Short mmCIF file of C-alpha atoms in Angstrom, two decimals:
data_model
loop_
_atom_site.label_atom_id
_atom_site.label_comp_id
_atom_site.label_asym_id
_atom_site.label_seq_id
_atom_site.Cartn_x
_atom_site.Cartn_y
_atom_site.Cartn_z
CA MET P 1 -0.01 0.00 0.01
CA ALA P 2 1.35 3.43 -0.96
CA LYS P 3 2.29 5.67 1.93
CA THR P 4 0.13 8.78 2.30
CA ILE P 5 2.25 11.90 2.33
CA PRO P 6 0.74 14.78 4.34
CA MET P 7 0.04 18.00 2.48
CA ARG P 8 2.17 20.95 3.57
CA TRP P 9 -0.77 22.58 5.29
CA GLN P 10 -1.21 19.50 7.48
CA THR P 11 2.17 19.74 9.12
CA LEU P 12 4.25 22.21 11.12
CA ALA P 13 7.77 22.43 9.73
CA ASP P 14 10.67 22.75 12.12
CA THR P 15 11.47 26.17 13.58
CA PRO P 16 14.26 27.55 11.37
CA LYS P 17 17.70 28.38 12.64
CA MET P 18 18.36 32.11 12.61
CA VAL P 19 21.11 33.14 10.20
CA ASP P 20 24.44 33.56 11.98
CA ALA P 21 25.05 36.95 10.34
CA LEU P 22 22.24 38.48 12.42
CA LYS P 23 23.93 39.43 15.66
CA GLY P 24 21.63 39.35 18.69
CA GLN P 25 21.70 41.80 21.58
CA HIS P 26 19.43 43.44 24.15
CA ALA P 27 18.22 47.00 24.59
CA GLU P 28 16.45 48.47 27.62
CA ILE P 29 13.15 49.55 26.10
CA ASN P 30 10.15 50.80 28.07
CA GLY P 31 11.06 48.90 31.21
CA CYS P 32 12.02 45.58 29.63
CA SER P 33 15.12 44.00 28.18
CA LEU P 34 14.16 43.64 24.54
CA TYR P 35 16.10 41.19 22.38
CA TYR P 36 16.77 42.03 18.76
CA ALA P 37 19.19 40.98 16.02
CA MET P 38 20.26 43.05 13.06
CA GLY P 39 22.16 42.43 9.81
CA GLY P 40 22.29 43.20 6.12
CA THR P 41 23.56 46.28 4.38
CA GLY P 42 20.72 47.64 2.27
CA GLU P 43 19.55 51.23 2.43
CA GLU P 44 16.00 50.23 3.43
CA THR P 45 15.17 48.63 6.78
CA VAL P 46 12.75 45.73 7.27
CA ILE P 47 11.58 44.75 10.74
CA LEU P 48 10.18 41.22 11.22
CA LEU P 49 7.69 40.72 14.07
CA HIS P 50 6.69 37.21 15.15
CA GLY P 51 3.40 35.81 16.40
CA GLY P 52 2.14 35.26 19.91
CA MET P 53 3.92 32.60 21.97
CA ALA P 54 6.68 32.39 19.34
CA ASN P 55 10.06 34.03 18.94
CA SER P 56 12.16 35.66 16.24
CA ASP P 57 13.79 32.38 15.16
CA TYR P 58 10.63 31.59 13.20
CA TRP P 59 11.75 34.24 10.69
CA GLY P 60 15.09 32.56 9.98
CA ILE P 61 14.37 31.75 6.33
CA GLN P 62 12.86 35.16 5.57
CA ALA P 63 15.69 37.01 7.34
CA ALA P 64 18.31 35.16 5.28
CA PHE P 65 16.45 36.05 2.09
CA LEU P 66 15.75 39.68 2.84
CA MET P 67 19.18 40.59 4.20
CA GLN P 68 20.61 40.06 0.70
CA TYR P 69 18.93 43.34 -0.22
CA TYR P 70 17.93 45.18 2.99
CA ARG P 71 18.95 45.92 6.54
CA VAL P 72 16.93 43.34 8.54
CA ILE P 73 15.92 43.47 12.19
CA VAL P 74 14.17 40.65 14.04
CA VAL P 75 12.74 41.20 17.51
CA ASP P 76 11.57 38.97 20.35
CA SER P 77 8.44 40.73 21.59
CA ARG P 78 8.17 41.68 25.26
CA ALA P 79 7.84 38.50 27.40
CA HIS P 80 8.58 36.30 24.37
CA GLY P 81 11.73 34.46 23.42
CA ARG P 82 14.83 36.05 24.92
CA SER P 83 13.08 39.29 25.99
CA SER P 84 11.99 39.97 29.55
CA THR P 85 8.42 40.70 30.58
CA GLY P 86 9.37 44.01 32.11
CA ASP P 87 7.37 46.17 34.45
CA LYS P 88 4.28 46.73 32.27
CA PRO P 89 1.37 44.40 31.44
CA LEU P 90 1.54 42.54 28.15
CA SER P 91 -0.63 44.26 25.55
CA TYR P 92 -0.65 44.92 21.81
CA ASN P 93 -0.43 48.63 22.48
CA GLN P 94 2.68 48.18 24.65
CA MET P 95 4.39 45.84 22.17
CA THR P 96 3.67 48.33 19.39
CA HIS P 97 5.21 51.19 21.37
CA ASP P 98 8.19 48.95 22.14
CA ILE P 99 8.96 48.68 18.41
CA ALA P 100 8.60 52.42 17.89
CA SER P 101 10.94 53.01 20.83
CA LEU P 102 13.43 50.43 19.53
CA MET P 103 13.51 52.26 16.20
CA ASP P 104 14.33 55.49 18.07
CA HIS P 105 16.99 53.68 20.09
CA LEU P 106 18.63 52.41 16.90
CA GLY P 107 18.28 55.70 15.06
CA ILE P 108 15.99 54.23 12.41
CA ALA P 109 13.75 56.92 10.99
CA LYS P 110 11.58 54.68 8.84
CA ALA P 111 11.11 50.97 8.17
CA SER P 112 8.87 48.43 6.46
CA ILE P 113 7.17 46.01 8.83
CA VAL P 114 6.55 42.34 8.14
CA GLY P 115 4.36 40.91 10.87
CA TRP P 116 2.89 37.47 11.48
CA SER P 117 -0.22 37.05 13.66
CA ASP P 118 0.36 39.20 16.79
CA GLY P 119 3.23 40.79 14.86
CA GLY P 120 0.78 41.54 12.05
CA ILE P 121 -1.45 43.29 14.57
CA GLN P 122 1.53 45.40 15.64
CA SER P 123 2.28 46.24 12.00
CA ILE P 124 -1.22 47.65 11.52
CA MET P 125 -1.06 49.56 14.80
CA LEU P 126 2.35 50.99 13.92
CA ALA P 127 1.02 52.22 10.58
CA ALA P 128 -1.87 53.97 12.27
CA LEU P 129 -0.13 55.32 15.39
CA PHE P 130 3.32 56.12 13.96
CA PRO P 131 2.74 56.84 10.25
CA GLU P 132 5.93 58.87 9.95
CA LYS P 133 7.98 55.76 10.90
CA ILE P 134 6.41 53.20 8.57
CA THR P 135 7.13 52.73 4.85
CA ARG P 136 4.80 49.77 4.18
CA ILE P 137 3.26 46.86 6.11
CA PHE P 138 2.87 43.13 5.34
CA ALA P 139 0.31 41.86 7.87
CA TYR P 140 0.13 38.06 7.78
CA GLY P 141 -2.69 36.37 9.70
CA ALA P 142 -3.59 39.43 11.78
CA HIS P 143 -6.82 39.97 13.70
CA MET P 144 -7.76 43.44 14.88
CA SER P 145 -10.65 42.39 17.10
CA LEU P 146 -11.91 39.36 19.00
CA ALA P 147 -14.25 38.70 16.08
CA GLY P 148 -11.27 38.00 13.84
CA LEU P 149 -10.09 34.95 15.76
CA ASN P 150 -11.53 31.47 15.23
CA GLN P 151 -12.13 30.49 18.85
CA ASN P 152 -12.12 26.77 17.92
CA PHE P 153 -8.52 26.69 16.77
CA GLY P 154 -7.40 24.71 19.83
CA GLY P 155 -8.49 21.38 18.37
CA ASN P 156 -6.34 21.74 15.26
CA LYS P 157 -3.38 19.38 15.05
CA VAL P 158 -0.97 21.93 13.57
CA VAL P 159 -1.86 24.55 16.18
CA SER P 160 -1.54 21.97 18.96
CA SER P 161 1.93 21.11 17.69
CA PHE P 162 2.85 24.79 17.71
CA LEU P 163 1.64 25.30 21.28
CA GLU P 164 3.63 22.27 22.48
CA ARG P 165 6.72 23.60 20.72
CA ALA P 166 6.14 27.07 22.13
CA GLU P 167 6.42 25.71 25.66
CA GLU P 168 9.70 23.92 24.95
CA GLU P 169 11.15 27.02 23.24
CA TYR P 170 10.05 29.28 26.08
CA HIS P 171 11.81 27.09 28.66
CA ARG P 172 14.96 27.10 26.49
CA LEU P 173 15.11 30.78 25.55
CA SER P 174 13.37 32.85 28.19
CA PRO P 175 15.27 34.70 30.95
CA THR P 176 12.45 33.45 33.22
CA PRO P 177 12.10 29.82 32.05
CA ASP P 178 9.90 28.75 34.96
CA ASN P 179 7.18 31.31 34.20
CA PHE P 180 5.62 29.61 31.18
CA ASP P 181 2.19 29.06 32.79
CA GLN P 182 1.80 32.78 33.50
CA PHE P 183 3.13 33.67 30.04
CA TYR P 184 0.63 31.28 28.43
CA GLU P 185 -2.23 32.76 30.42
CA ASN P 186 -1.23 36.33 29.50
CA VAL P 187 -1.11 35.56 25.76
CA GLN P 188 -4.39 33.62 25.88
CA GLN P 189 -6.03 36.61 27.54
CA LEU P 190 -4.82 38.83 24.71
CA TRP P 191 -6.16 36.45 22.10
CA LYS P 192 -9.52 35.71 23.67
CA TRP P 193 -10.53 38.23 26.33
CA LYS P 194 -8.32 41.32 26.61
CA HIS P 195 -7.64 42.04 22.95
CA ASP P 196 -6.68 45.73 23.02
CA SER P 197 -6.10 46.40 19.33
CA ALA P 198 -9.74 46.67 18.28
CA PHE P 199 -9.53 49.46 15.73
CA THR P 200 -12.50 51.46 14.57
CA ILE P 201 -13.15 51.92 10.85
CA ASP P 202 -11.86 55.48 11.21
CA GLN P 203 -8.57 54.24 12.69
CA LEU P 204 -8.13 51.67 9.91
CA SER P 205 -8.99 54.30 7.34
CA SER P 206 -6.29 56.60 8.70
CA ILE P 207 -3.51 54.29 7.44
CA ARG P 208 -1.75 55.89 4.49
CA CYS P 209 1.15 53.57 3.65
CA PRO P 210 0.85 50.57 1.33
CA ALA P 211 -0.62 47.68 3.34
CA TRP P 212 -0.80 44.04 2.34
CA ILE P 213 -3.32 41.87 4.17
CA VAL P 214 -2.02 38.36 3.65
CA ASP P 215 -2.88 34.88 4.92
CA GLY P 216 -2.86 31.22 4.05
CA ASP P 217 -5.99 29.97 2.38
CA ARG P 218 -6.29 27.25 5.06
CA ASP P 219 -5.56 29.40 8.13
CA GLU P 220 -6.82 27.58 11.23
CA MET P 221 -6.90 30.65 13.51
CA ILE P 222 -8.12 33.67 11.56
CA ASN P 223 -11.61 34.20 10.12
CA ARG P 224 -11.46 34.97 6.39
CA SER P 225 -14.28 37.50 6.69
CA HIS P 226 -12.17 39.53 9.12
CA LEU P 227 -9.28 39.72 6.67
CA GLU P 228 -11.67 40.95 3.99
CA TYR P 229 -12.96 43.54 6.47
CA LEU P 230 -9.41 44.84 7.02
CA PHE P 231 -8.81 44.97 3.27
CA GLN P 232 -12.03 46.89 2.72
CA HIS P 233 -11.24 49.56 5.31
CA ILE P 234 -7.48 50.15 4.98
CA PRO P 235 -6.83 52.49 2.06
CA ASP P 236 -4.25 51.48 -0.55
CA SER P 237 -4.32 47.91 0.72
CA SER P 238 -3.97 44.63 -1.15
CA PHE P 239 -5.37 41.21 -0.21
CA MET P 240 -3.45 37.97 -0.86
CA LEU P 241 -4.07 34.35 0.05
CA LEU P 242 -1.18 31.91 -0.25
CA PRO P 243 -2.40 28.51 -1.53
CA ASP P 244 -2.35 25.32 0.53
CA THR P 245 -0.90 27.05 3.60
CA THR P 246 -2.13 27.89 7.08
CA HIS P 247 -1.18 30.35 9.81
CA PHE P 248 2.41 29.13 9.37
CA ALA P 249 3.04 29.62 5.66
CA PHE P 250 6.49 31.15 6.15
CA ILE P 251 7.78 27.72 7.22
CA GLN P 252 5.29 25.54 5.30
CA ALA P 253 5.99 27.20 1.94
CA PRO P 254 8.98 29.53 2.47
CA ASN P 255 9.79 30.01 -1.22
CA LEU P 256 6.21 31.07 -1.92
CA PHE P 257 6.23 33.36 1.10
CA ASN P 258 9.55 34.92 0.15
CA ALA P 259 8.33 35.57 -3.38
CA ALA P 260 5.37 37.47 -1.90
CA LEU P 261 7.76 39.47 0.29
CA GLN P 262 9.93 40.34 -2.70
CA ASP P 263 6.87 41.61 -4.55
CA PHE P 264 5.71 43.49 -1.46
CA MET P 265 9.05 45.29 -1.08
CA SER P 266 8.86 46.49 -4.70
CA VAL P 267 5.78 48.58 -3.90
CA SER P 268 6.54 52.27 -3.54
CA GLY P 269 6.16 53.49 -0.01
#
């Protein structure tokens, strides 16, 4: 009997290894020790923001690709990865201000933002709150309200694999490795109860930079209707679905994802 090979959207590829040329360090930002790594020599800067419960290593393939042409920065969000929780509650608003403050700390006047999931939320918030800092945004699998999240995602095999991996990676990377249970609870509250990035139509309509609303056509976590809502209300936006991929397309189909990023970066900002 022939062996059944899972489709790419049915599996969670390994977390990539971050390219060695990106040198990691910490900066004291808004009361927390924020980890970031920077490399590449291009004139334009691209900042990659990961999803909730993850860390910047997930961008390893995209960072290696983009740094051929751009200065690339990856960041571990507050309380995630190698960054500390700090003295402020975890919120989308705080994480967004952390990125704006990091840009000031590094003397970066303007950057393009590529964000996945919670990082995609931050990309949209940055474009609205700090328009002078943002060239363009690539928001992958973002939800800007509780209505955007499929609350039944917990039973999905790929998501379950990610959550199990997230615990192992937290214990290995975090400066507070024994605090996973509290970290998990804080992120779950953001996703399901205390979502603080609910933007009005007026706020979405205030965005003036090119914005790409992107997702996998089989995303387990984000409601398609919500993505269409974002596309309808963000001016100068584009809507793209990557075929046979889920919330994790950047590791399920990295060549496809990178091709979309290359096209995205060609758009005038």
